[in-house]
Coordinates of C-alpha atoms and ligand atoms in Angstrom, one line a residue:
M333 CA 29.8 5.2 38.1
L334 CA 27.5 8.4 37.5
T335 CA 30.1 10.9 36.2
S336 CA 29.7 10.1 32.3
I337 CA 25.7 10.6 32.7
R338 CA 26.4 14.4 34.8
N339 CA 29.8 15.1 32.9
S340 CA 28.4 17.0 29.7
S341 CA 32.1 18.0 28.7
V342 CA 33.3 14.2 28.8
L343 CA 30.5 13.6 26.6
T344 CA 30.2 16.5 24.3
A345 CA 34.2 15.8 23.7
Q346 CA 33.5 12.4 22.7
F347 CA 30.5 12.9 20.6
R348 CA 32.7 15.5 18.6
L349 CA 35.0 13.1 17.0
G350 CA 31.9 11.4 15.2
A351 CA 30.0 13.1 12.4
C352 CA 26.1 13.0 12.8
R353 CA 23.9 11.4 10.5
V354 CA 20.8 9.9 11.9
G355 CA 20.3 6.6 9.9
N356 CA 18.1 6.6 6.8
A357 CA 16.9 4.1 4.3
T358 CA 18.3 6.8 1.4
T359 CA 21.8 5.7 2.5
L360 CA 21.6 2.6 0.7
K361 CA 21.1 3.7 -3.0
A362 CA 20.2 1.8 -6.0
S363 CA 23.7 1.4 -7.4
Q364 CA 24.7 -0.1 -4.2
L365 CA 22.1 -2.3 -3.8
F366 CA 22.7 -4.0 -7.1
S367 CA 26.3 -4.4 -6.3
R368 CA 25.7 -7.6 -4.4
K369 CA 24.7 -10.7 -6.2
Q370 CA 21.5 -11.7 -5.2
Q371 CA 20.0 -14.8 -4.4
R372 CA 16.4 -16.4 -5.8
F373 CA 15.0 -18.7 -2.8
A374 CA 13.7 -22.1 -3.4
H375 CA 10.4 -21.0 -1.9
T376 CA 9.5 -18.6 -4.7
P377 CA 6.1 -19.0 -5.7
T378 CA 5.7 -20.0 -9.5
R379 CA 3.8 -17.3 -11.7
N380 CA 0.5 -17.3 -11.8
A381 CA -0.2 -18.1 -15.8
G382 CA -3.7 -16.4 -15.4
F383 CA -2.2 -13.0 -15.3
K384 CA -1.7 -11.6 -18.6
Q385 CA 1.7 -11.0 -20.0
L386 CA 2.1 -7.3 -21.2
T387 CA 2.0 -6.3 -24.9
S388 CA 2.7 -3.1 -26.5
A389 CA -0.8 -2.5 -27.1
D390 CA -1.3 -2.2 -23.0
I391 CA 1.5 0.4 -23.1
E392 CA -0.3 2.6 -25.6
Q393 CA -3.5 2.2 -23.3
F394 CA -1.5 3.3 -20.1
K395 CA 0.0 6.2 -22.3
S396 CA -3.7 7.5 -22.9
M397 CA -4.3 7.5 -19.6
L398 CA -1.1 9.1 -18.0
P399 CA 1.5 11.7 -18.8
S400 CA 4.3 10.2 -20.8
E401 CA 7.0 11.2 -18.2
T402 CA 5.1 9.2 -15.5
I403 CA 5.7 5.8 -17.3
L404 CA 9.1 3.8 -17.2
A405 CA 8.4 0.8 -19.8
T406 CA 11.6 -1.7 -20.9
P407 CA 12.0 -2.6 -24.9
A408 CA 10.8 -6.1 -23.5
V409 CA 7.1 -4.7 -23.5
G410 CA 7.4 -2.1 -26.3
G411 CA 8.6 0.9 -24.3
S412 CA 12.1 2.6 -24.2
S413 CA 13.0 3.1 -20.9
D414 CA 16.7 1.6 -20.1
P415 CA 16.1 -1.5 -17.9
V416 CA 18.5 -0.2 -15.4
E417 CA 15.9 3.0 -14.5
L418 CA 13.6 0.1 -13.0
E419 CA 16.1 -1.9 -11.0
G420 CA 15.5 0.4 -7.9
F421 CA 11.4 -0.5 -8.4
N422 CA 12.6 -4.3 -8.6
A423 CA 14.8 -4.7 -5.7
D424 CA 13.5 -4.5 -1.9
W425 CA 15.8 -2.3 0.5
L426 CA 17.6 -5.7 2.1
N427 CA 18.5 -6.8 -1.5
K428 CA 16.6 -10.2 -0.3
Y429 CA 13.9 -10.2 -3.4
R430 CA 14.0 -9.2 -6.8
G431 CA 11.3 -9.0 -9.3
A432 CA 11.6 -8.7 -13.1
S433 CA 8.8 -5.8 -13.8
Q434 CA 9.1 -4.3 -17.0
L435 CA 6.6 -1.4 -16.2
V436 CA 6.7 1.2 -13.7
L437 CA 3.8 3.7 -13.3
R438 CA 3.9 6.8 -11.3
P439 CA 0.2 8.3 -11.5
K440 CA -0.3 11.8 -10.2
S441 CA -3.7 11.9 -9.3
T442 CA -5.9 9.5 -7.4
Q443 CA -8.4 9.3 -10.9
E444 CA -5.5 8.0 -12.6
V445 CA -4.8 5.7 -10.3
A446 CA -8.1 4.4 -10.7
D447 CA -8.1 4.2 -14.5
I448 CA -4.9 2.1 -14.1
L449 CA -6.3 -0.5 -11.8
R450 CA -9.6 -0.3 -13.7
Y451 CA -7.7 -1.5 -16.9
C452 CA -5.6 -3.7 -15.2
N453 CA -8.5 -5.7 -13.3
E454 CA -10.2 -6.1 -16.9
N455 CA -7.3 -7.4 -18.6
Q456 CA -6.1 -9.6 -15.6
I457 CA -2.6 -7.7 -15.3
A458 CA -1.1 -8.0 -11.8
V459 CA -0.1 -5.2 -9.8
V460 CA 2.2 -4.4 -7.0
P461 CA 1.7 -1.1 -5.2
Q462 CA 4.8 0.8 -3.9
G463 CA 5.8 3.5 -1.6
G464 CA 9.1 4.2 -0.3
N465 CA 10.0 0.6 -1.0
T466 CA 11.6 0.4 2.4
G467 CA 9.7 -2.7 3.5
L468 CA 11.4 -5.6 5.2
V469 CA 9.3 -8.5 4.0
G470 CA 9.4 -8.5 0.2
G471 CA 5.7 -6.9 0.2
S472 CA 6.8 -3.8 -2.1
V473 CA 8.6 -5.5 -5.0
P474 CA 7.1 -7.5 -7.7
V475 CA 7.5 -11.1 -7.4
H476 CA 7.4 -11.7 -11.4
D477 CA 6.5 -9.2 -14.0
E478 CA 3.6 -7.4 -11.9
V479 CA 3.2 -3.6 -12.8
V480 CA 4.7 -1.5 -10.3
L481 CA 2.5 1.2 -9.1
S482 CA 4.5 3.7 -7.3
L483 CA 2.6 6.3 -5.3
R484 CA 5.9 8.7 -5.1
N485 CA 4.1 11.6 -7.4
L486 CA 1.0 11.7 -4.9
N487 CA 2.6 14.0 -2.7
K488 CA 0.6 17.0 -2.0
I489 CA -0.3 17.7 1.6
R490 CA -4.2 18.2 1.0
G491 CA -4.9 20.3 4.2
Y492 CA -4.1 21.1 8.0
D493 CA -6.1 22.1 11.1
E494 CA -4.0 23.7 13.3
V495 CA -6.5 23.7 16.4
S496 CA -7.2 19.7 16.0
G497 CA -3.7 18.7 14.7
V498 CA -5.7 16.9 11.7
L499 CA -3.7 16.5 8.8
A500 CA -4.9 15.5 5.1
C501 CA -2.3 14.5 2.6
D502 CA -1.6 12.1 -0.3
A503 CA -0.4 8.6 0.3
G504 CA 3.1 9.3 -1.2
C505 CA 4.1 12.2 0.9
V506 CA 7.3 11.3 2.6
L507 CA 7.0 10.9 6.4
E508 CA 10.0 12.8 7.4
E509 CA 8.7 15.9 4.9
L510 CA 5.2 15.6 6.9
D511 CA 7.0 15.7 10.0
N512 CA 9.0 18.8 9.3
Y513 CA 5.7 20.4 8.0
V514 CA 3.4 19.7 11.0
A515 CA 6.6 20.8 13.1
E516 CA 6.5 24.2 11.9
R517 CA 2.8 24.1 13.2
G518 CA 3.7 23.0 16.8
H519 CA 3.0 19.3 15.9
T520 CA 4.6 15.8 15.6
M521 CA 3.6 12.9 13.3
P522 CA 2.8 10.3 15.7
L523 CA 5.0 7.4 14.3
D524 CA 8.8 7.7 13.8
L525 CA 11.0 5.3 12.0
G526 CA 14.6 5.0 11.0
A527 CA 13.4 5.0 7.3
K528 CA 11.4 8.4 7.6
G529 CA 13.6 10.0 4.9
S530 CA 12.2 7.5 2.5
C531 CA 9.3 5.7 3.5
H532 CA 5.7 7.3 2.6
I533 CA 2.8 7.6 5.0
G534 CA 0.8 5.7 2.4
G535 CA 3.2 2.6 2.9
N536 CA 3.4 3.3 6.8
V537 CA -0.4 3.1 6.7
A538 CA -0.6 -0.3 4.5
T539 CA 2.1 -2.1 6.7
N540 CA 0.5 -0.4 9.9
A541 CA 4.0 0.5 10.7
G542 CA 5.0 0.9 14.6
G543 CA 8.6 2.2 15.2
I544 CA 10.2 4.5 18.1
R545 CA 7.3 6.0 19.1
F546 CA 4.6 3.3 19.5
L547 CA 5.2 3.5 23.2
R548 CA 3.7 6.8 23.4
Y549 CA 1.5 7.0 20.4
G550 CA 0.1 4.0 20.0
S551 CA -0.9 2.4 16.7
L552 CA -2.0 3.8 13.4
H553 CA -5.1 1.9 14.1
G554 CA -5.9 4.7 16.4
S555 CA -4.3 7.6 14.7
V556 CA -5.5 7.3 11.4
L557 CA -8.9 9.0 11.3
G558 CA -9.7 8.5 7.3
L559 CA -8.3 6.9 4.2
E560 CA -9.0 7.2 0.4
V561 CA -8.5 4.1 -1.3
V562 CA -8.8 2.9 -4.9
L563 CA -10.1 -0.8 -5.4
P564 CA -8.6 -3.1 -7.9
D565 CA -11.7 -2.6 -10.2
G566 CA -11.3 1.3 -10.1
T567 CA -13.9 2.2 -7.4
I568 CA -12.6 5.1 -5.4
L569 CA -13.4 4.7 -1.7
D570 CA -13.7 8.1 -0.3
N571 CA -13.5 7.7 3.5
M572 CA -11.3 10.9 4.4
S573 CA -13.3 11.7 7.5
L574 CA -11.2 14.3 9.4
L575 CA -13.4 13.2 12.8
R576 CA -12.1 11.7 15.9
K577 CA -15.4 10.1 16.5
D578 CA -17.3 8.3 13.8
N579 CA -19.7 5.7 14.7
T580 CA -21.4 5.1 11.6
G581 CA -21.3 1.3 10.9
Y582 CA -18.4 -0.5 10.0
D583 CA -15.1 1.0 10.1
L584 CA -14.0 -0.3 6.6
K585 CA -10.5 1.8 6.7
Q586 CA -9.3 -0.5 9.9
L587 CA -9.0 -3.3 7.2
F588 CA -6.7 -1.1 4.8
I589 CA -4.6 -0.4 8.0
G590 CA -1.9 -3.2 7.8
S591 CA -3.3 -5.1 4.5
E592 CA 0.1 -4.4 2.6
G593 CA -1.5 -3.5 -0.6
T594 CA -3.4 -6.5 -1.1
L595 CA -6.8 -5.2 -0.7
G596 CA -6.7 -1.6 -2.4
V597 CA -4.3 1.2 -3.3
I598 CA -4.2 4.0 -0.4
T599 CA -4.4 7.2 -2.2
G600 CA -5.1 9.7 0.8
V601 CA -4.3 9.7 4.5
S602 CA -5.8 11.8 7.2
L603 CA -4.3 11.3 10.8
L604 CA -4.2 13.1 14.2
T605 CA -1.0 14.6 14.9
P606 CA -0.2 15.5 18.8
R607 CA 1.5 18.6 20.0
R608 CA 5.2 18.5 19.7
P609 CA 6.9 18.1 23.1
A610 CA 8.8 21.2 24.2
A611 CA 11.2 19.1 26.1
V612 CA 13.0 16.3 25.2
N613 CA 15.8 14.3 26.8
V614 CA 17.8 11.1 25.7
A615 CA 20.1 8.8 27.7
V616 CA 22.0 6.0 26.8
L617 CA 22.7 3.3 29.4
G618 CA 24.9 0.7 29.5
V619 CA 23.3 -2.8 31.2
S620 CA 25.1 -6.0 32.2
S621 CA 22.6 -8.4 31.5
Y622 CA 18.9 -9.0 29.7
E623 CA 17.3 -9.1 33.5
Q624 CA 18.4 -5.9 34.4
V625 CA 17.3 -4.3 31.2
Q626 CA 14.0 -5.4 32.1
V627 CA 14.3 -4.0 35.7
A628 CA 15.5 -0.6 34.3
F629 CA 12.1 -0.8 31.8
K630 CA 10.1 -1.3 34.9
L631 CA 11.4 1.3 36.9
A632 CA 11.3 3.7 34.1
R633 CA 7.7 3.4 33.7
Q634 CA 7.1 3.5 37.3
R635 CA 9.2 7.0 37.7
C636 CA 8.8 8.6 34.7
G637 CA 5.6 7.0 32.9
E638 CA 3.7 9.9 31.9
I639 CA 6.6 11.3 30.2
L640 CA 8.1 8.3 28.8
S641 CA 8.6 8.8 25.2
A642 CA 10.8 5.6 23.9
F643 CA 12.5 2.7 25.5
E644 CA 14.6 0.9 23.1
F645 CA 17.5 -1.9 23.6
W646 CA 20.2 -3.5 21.7
D647 CA 22.9 -5.8 22.2
A648 CA 27.0 -5.8 22.0
S649 CA 26.7 -7.3 18.5
C650 CA 24.5 -4.5 17.1
M651 CA 26.8 -1.7 19.0
G652 CA 29.6 -3.2 17.4
A653 CA 28.2 -3.0 13.9
V654 CA 26.8 0.4 14.3
L655 CA 30.0 2.1 16.0
H656 CA 32.2 0.4 13.0
H657 CA 29.7 2.0 10.2
H658 CA 28.9 4.9 11.3
A659 CA 31.5 8.0 12.4
L660 CA 30.5 7.7 16.0
R661 CA 32.2 6.8 19.3
N662 CA 30.5 4.8 22.4
P663 CA 29.7 7.5 24.9
L664 CA 30.0 5.2 27.7
S665 CA 33.3 4.2 29.3
S666 CA 33.7 0.4 28.3
E667 CA 31.5 -2.2 26.4
F668 CA 28.2 -3.5 27.6
P669 CA 26.3 -6.7 26.8
F670 CA 23.2 -4.5 26.6
Y671 CA 22.4 -0.7 25.8
V672 CA 19.5 1.1 26.7
L673 CA 18.1 4.2 25.3
I674 CA 15.4 6.0 27.4
E675 CA 13.6 9.1 26.0
T676 CA 11.3 11.4 27.7
S677 CA 9.2 14.1 26.0
G678 CA 7.0 16.6 27.9
S679 CA 6.1 20.2 28.3
N680 CA 8.4 21.4 31.2
K681 CA 12.1 21.0 31.0
S682 CA 13.0 21.4 34.3
H683 CA 10.6 18.8 35.8
D684 CA 11.4 16.3 32.9
D685 CA 15.0 16.9 33.7
E686 CA 14.5 16.2 37.3
K687 CA 12.4 13.2 36.9
L688 CA 14.9 11.5 34.9
S689 CA 18.2 12.4 36.7
E690 CA 16.2 10.7 39.9
L691 CA 15.7 7.7 37.7
L692 CA 19.2 7.3 36.3
E693 CA 20.7 8.1 39.9
E694 CA 18.4 5.3 41.3
L695 CA 19.1 2.8 38.3
M696 CA 22.9 3.8 39.1
E697 CA 22.8 3.4 42.7
A698 CA 20.8 -0.1 42.7
E699 CA 23.5 -1.1 40.1
V700 CA 20.6 -1.7 37.5
V701 CA 22.7 0.3 35.1
E702 CA 26.6 0.5 35.2
D703 CA 27.3 3.6 33.3
G704 CA 25.0 6.0 31.3
A705 CA 25.4 9.1 29.2
L706 CA 22.7 11.9 29.1
A707 CA 22.7 13.9 25.9
Q708 CA 23.3 17.8 26.4
D709 CA 21.8 19.2 23.2
D710 CA 19.9 18.4 19.8
S711 CA 23.3 17.2 18.3
Q712 CA 23.9 14.6 21.0
I713 CA 20.3 13.7 21.1
A714 CA 20.6 12.9 17.1
K715 CA 23.9 11.0 17.8
M716 CA 22.2 8.7 20.5
W717 CA 19.3 7.8 18.3
T718 CA 22.0 7.2 15.4
M719 CA 23.5 4.7 17.5
R720 CA 20.0 2.7 17.7
E721 CA 18.4 3.7 14.5
G722 CA 21.6 3.0 12.6
I723 CA 21.5 -0.6 13.2
P724 CA 19.7 -1.8 10.5
E725 CA 21.9 -0.2 8.0
S726 CA 24.8 -0.9 9.5
L727 CA 23.9 -4.9 9.7
G728 CA 23.2 -4.3 6.2
K729 CA 26.7 -3.2 5.3
T730 CA 27.9 -6.2 7.3
G731 CA 26.2 -8.5 5.1
A732 CA 22.8 -10.5 3.9
T733 CA 20.6 -9.7 7.0
Y734 CA 18.0 -12.2 7.9
K735 CA 15.5 -10.1 9.7
Y736 CA 12.5 -11.2 12.3
D737 CA 10.5 -8.7 13.6
V738 CA 8.9 -10.6 16.5
S739 CA 6.7 -9.8 19.5
I740 CA 7.3 -12.0 22.4
P741 CA 6.3 -11.7 26.0
I742 CA 9.1 -9.5 27.4
P743 CA 10.8 -12.1 30.5
V744 CA 11.7 -14.4 27.4
L745 CA 11.8 -12.0 24.7
Y746 CA 15.8 -12.6 24.2
D747 CA 16.1 -16.2 24.7
V748 CA 15.1 -16.5 21.1
V749 CA 18.6 -14.9 20.3
G750 CA 20.7 -17.6 22.1
D751 CA 18.6 -20.5 20.9
I752 CA 19.1 -19.5 17.2
A753 CA 23.0 -18.9 17.6
S754 CA 22.9 -22.2 19.2
R755 CA 21.4 -24.0 16.3
L756 CA 23.5 -22.5 14.1
E757 CA 27.0 -23.5 16.0
A758 CA 25.6 -26.8 16.1
A759 CA 25.3 -26.6 12.4
G760 CA 28.6 -25.4 12.2
L761 CA 27.7 -22.2 10.6
Y762 CA 28.3 -20.0 13.1
K763 CA 30.7 -19.2 16.1
Q764 CA 30.9 -15.9 17.8
G765 CA 33.7 -13.5 16.7
D766 CA 34.5 -16.1 13.8
T767 CA 33.8 -13.9 10.7
T768 CA 34.9 -17.0 8.1
R769 CA 31.7 -18.7 8.9
P770 CA 28.9 -18.3 6.8
V771 CA 27.1 -16.8 9.6
K772 CA 28.7 -13.5 10.9
L773 CA 26.5 -12.2 13.4
V774 CA 23.4 -13.4 15.2
C775 CA 22.1 -10.1 17.2
G776 CA 19.0 -8.8 18.9
Y777 CA 17.6 -5.2 19.3
G778 CA 14.4 -3.4 19.2
H779 CA 11.4 -1.8 21.1
I780 CA 11.3 -3.7 24.2
G781 CA 8.7 -1.1 25.7
D782 CA 6.4 -2.7 23.0
S783 CA 7.8 -6.4 23.5
N784 CA 9.1 -6.2 19.9
L785 CA 12.1 -7.8 19.3
H786 CA 14.1 -7.5 16.0
L787 CA 16.3 -10.7 15.7
N788 CA 18.8 -10.5 12.7
I789 CA 21.2 -13.0 11.4
V790 CA 23.7 -11.5 9.2
A791 CA 25.5 -14.1 6.8
D792 CA 27.8 -13.8 3.9
K793 CA 24.8 -14.4 1.5
F794 CA 21.0 -15.4 1.5
Q795 CA 21.2 -19.4 0.8
D796 CA 18.4 -21.9 1.6
K797 CA 21.3 -23.8 3.6
V798 CA 21.2 -21.2 6.3
T799 CA 17.7 -20.4 6.5
D800 CA 16.7 -23.8 6.7
I801 CA 18.5 -24.1 10.4
F802 CA 16.1 -21.1 11.5
E803 CA 12.8 -21.2 9.5
P804 CA 10.3 -22.6 10.6
F805 CA 12.2 -22.8 13.9
V806 CA 11.9 -19.5 14.5
Y807 CA 8.2 -19.3 13.8
E808 CA 7.4 -22.5 16.0
W809 CA 9.5 -20.6 18.8
V810 CA 7.6 -17.6 18.5
Q811 CA 4.4 -19.4 18.7
S812 CA 5.1 -21.7 21.3
H813 CA 5.8 -18.6 23.5
R814 CA 2.3 -17.0 22.4
G815 CA 4.0 -14.3 20.4
S816 CA 3.3 -13.0 17.0
I817 CA 5.7 -13.6 13.8
S818 CA 5.1 -9.9 13.1
A819 CA 5.3 -7.2 15.5
E820 CA 5.3 -4.6 12.9
H821 CA 7.0 -5.2 9.6
G822 CA 4.1 -7.7 8.3
I823 CA 3.8 -10.8 6.4
G824 CA 4.8 -9.8 2.5
L825 CA 6.2 -12.7 0.5
M826 CA 8.7 -13.5 3.4
K827 CA 6.0 -14.9 5.7
R828 CA 3.2 -15.9 3.8
D829 CA 3.8 -19.6 4.4
Y830 CA 3.8 -19.0 7.9
L831 CA 0.7 -17.1 9.1
K832 CA -0.7 -19.9 10.5
Y833 CA 2.0 -19.8 13.2
S834 CA -0.1 -16.6 14.7
K835 CA -3.3 -17.1 12.9
S836 CA -5.9 -19.9 13.1
S837 CA -7.0 -21.6 10.2
P838 CA -10.7 -19.9 10.3
M839 CA -9.1 -16.7 10.8
I840 CA -6.8 -17.4 7.6
D841 CA -10.0 -18.1 5.7
Y842 CA -12.0 -15.1 6.8
M843 CA -8.9 -12.9 5.5
K844 CA -9.0 -15.2 2.2
R845 CA -12.4 -14.3 2.0
I846 CA -12.1 -10.7 2.4
K847 CA -9.2 -10.4 -0.1
S848 CA -11.8 -12.4 -2.6
L849 CA -14.5 -9.8 -1.9
F850 CA -12.2 -6.7 -2.3
D851 CA -10.1 -8.3 -4.8
P852 CA -11.9 -11.4 -6.7
K853 CA -9.2 -11.6 -9.6
G854 CA -6.4 -11.6 -7.3
I855 CA -4.8 -8.8 -9.4
L856 CA -3.4 -6.4 -6.6
N857 CA 0.0 -7.6 -4.8
P858 CA -0.1 -11.1 -5.5
Y859 CA 1.6 -14.2 -4.0
K860 CA 1.5 -12.0 -0.9
V861 CA 0.4 -12.1 2.8
V862 CA -2.5 -14.6 2.1
Ligands
FAD1867 P1 6.9 0.1 0.9 O1 8.2 -0.5 1.2 O2 7.0 0.7 -0.6 O3 5.5 -1.1 0.7 C1 5.3 -1.9 2.0 C2 3.9 -2.4 1.8 O4 3.0 -1.5 1.4 C3 4.0 -3.3 0.4 O5 3.1 -4.4 0.4 C4 3.3 -2.4 -0.4 O6 2.8 -2.8 -1.8 C5 2.5 -1.7 0.4 N1 1.9 -0.3 0.0 C6 3.1 1.0 0.0 N2 2.5 1.7 -0.4 C7 1.2 1.7 -0.8 C8 -0.2 1.9 -0.8 N3 -0.2 3.6 -1.0 N4 -1.5 1.6 -1.2 C9 -1.5 0.4 -0.7 N5 -0.4 -0.5 -0.3 C10 0.8 0.0 -0.1 N6 8.9 -0.8 10.2 C11 8.3 -0.3 11.4 O7 7.2 -0.7 11.3 N7 9.0 0.0 12.4 C12 10.4 0.5 12.2 O8 11.0 1.0 13.5 C13 10.7 0.4 10.6 N8 12.2 1.2 10.8 C14 12.9 0.8 9.6 C15 14.1 1.0 9.8 C16 14.7 1.0 8.1 C17 16.2 1.7 8.2 C18 13.8 0.3 7.2 C19 14.9 0.3 5.7 C20 12.8 -0.2 7.1 C21 11.9 0.1 8.8 N9 10.8 -0.1 8.8 C22 10.0 0.0 10.1 C23 10.1 -1.1 7.6 C24 9.4 0.0 6.4 O9 9.8 0.9 6.6 C25 8.2 0.2 6.9 O10 7.5 -1.0 6.7 C26 7.3 1.4 6.0 O11 6.0 1.4 6.7 C27 7.2 0.9 4.6 O12 6.6 2.1 4.1 P2 7.2 2.6 2.3 O13 6.5 3.5 2.1 O14 8.8 2.2 2.1 O15 6.3 1.0 1.6
MLT1868 C1 13.8 -0.7 13.4 O1 13.3 -0.7 14.5 O2 14.9 -0.5 13.6 C2 13.3 -1.4 12.1 O3 11.9 -2.2 12.3 C3 14.2 -1.7 11.2 C4 14.8 -2.9 11.5 O4 13.9 -4.1 12.2 O5 15.8 -3.4 11.3
ZN1869 ZN1 11.4 -1.6 14.6

């Protein structure tokens, strides 16, 4: 039936019942993070005894380099900050990893970052760079007592060229704030993700974040034009190019994109911002099988290729969680095994409306899609996006969430969800619908347009007994299907020991050589990636 796609009044009435809020990492506050008991994994690497343990003399040195209000040091290292103030810097967003740092430094300039790193390098003090701390692989928090180097005070826009759309800014600028800034000038950031209200552009570059606009604007490897990076020995690499074309030898900035804070600290970013689309349409569709999701994607590209800006999917378990935790109602007439969100962005509203309507009609007539809803205004668009972007937060509220962000060829992409569920069932840890078992949900969602699945397993707590059922199985599964063990979140601490499933040993060997070239003493983000 086509009615709910066409009948805007029905849709509006349904949506009016729910409060609108776009999923945002800031919604889990530090106090909530610490209300859940945290497990330390058997796989946690032991502390490298070569790293210096901080003393009050070190704190005095940092005080001579930085304004006092930018330093948080606990009494354990001769400071006076309440350890509670450091908790938010020590625990990750998933509440899965927790360090024991006693010192957080929040420099306000590139020169201060350079002074800190030079001192740490000379004194063999380990450092973890931290942006918005929304990373999902344990990369942004200390493993032991590393100094946290927070970039949050480096948050100025350095310049904007409205003709070329080139933005230059500090690394600690929050993605959503940058998007608001360029929106006022008719442009958009080339990336968008559920954590936009908290993550920093420097963190985005350091993780080579993907997100929901990857389908349209591609990777940060293409959008980033220049970087300013401070190396572990304090050298400032000023590569803040504002040019799209620059073929002057090796493109060093590419090495830092996706390096997860292991090669240098990014302090400045310049990047290309596309024109903001004048016309945006969003539809949510109910689909009866994963096969039909693929048919819908193929047809969407055929019919709306030039205006298609996102094609996301999620399964019924994700929908259940998001509707439970957000004040939203399903805009469709009933429940479906799969949901698809299609977004078009273009410059001519009537042209885009017509193309999308034709696509939706064709999908319905061919019975690829069983029901759908087309947003009638910006508020409905926001609510539909909440249904997709609110999934991570909803799963986090359901329980301890194991996250795998894998790239798998589209035809077999969803099979891994069933295979993992079967393994957990065979081990007696999971039965769909039975919340008394240790594992409550096994579900999948993601950026299907980019072959990127988010496989999530929600348990009552993180524990090795559960983890061992699907690790390394999930990585072996991905390797055997020629996939990647990380499509967008990176390696961090979580996947460090599993890199071999996506990289050959000569490649890992060269990665290690690059690491020791930039960071011979290994002080920067130790225990992570390689
Ligand atoms: P952090 O979490 O602070 O750090 C991440 C890594 O980068 C760490 O290794 C850290 O050491 C390093 N780092 C941070 N800043 C710097 C710097 N200035 N210089 C050097 N190294 C640095 N990711 C996606 O790719 N796509 C998504 O769609 C997506 N959606 C998300 C939705 C939610 C609700 C959440 C919580 C996370 C999501 N993420 C997603 C993951 C995360 O938001 C991204 O990885 C983001 O880019 C991290 O930015 P951050 O500033 O929070 O970095
Ligand atoms: C997303 O696409 O929602 C993010 O990558 C976060 C997640 O994987 O949960
Ligand atoms: Zn994602």
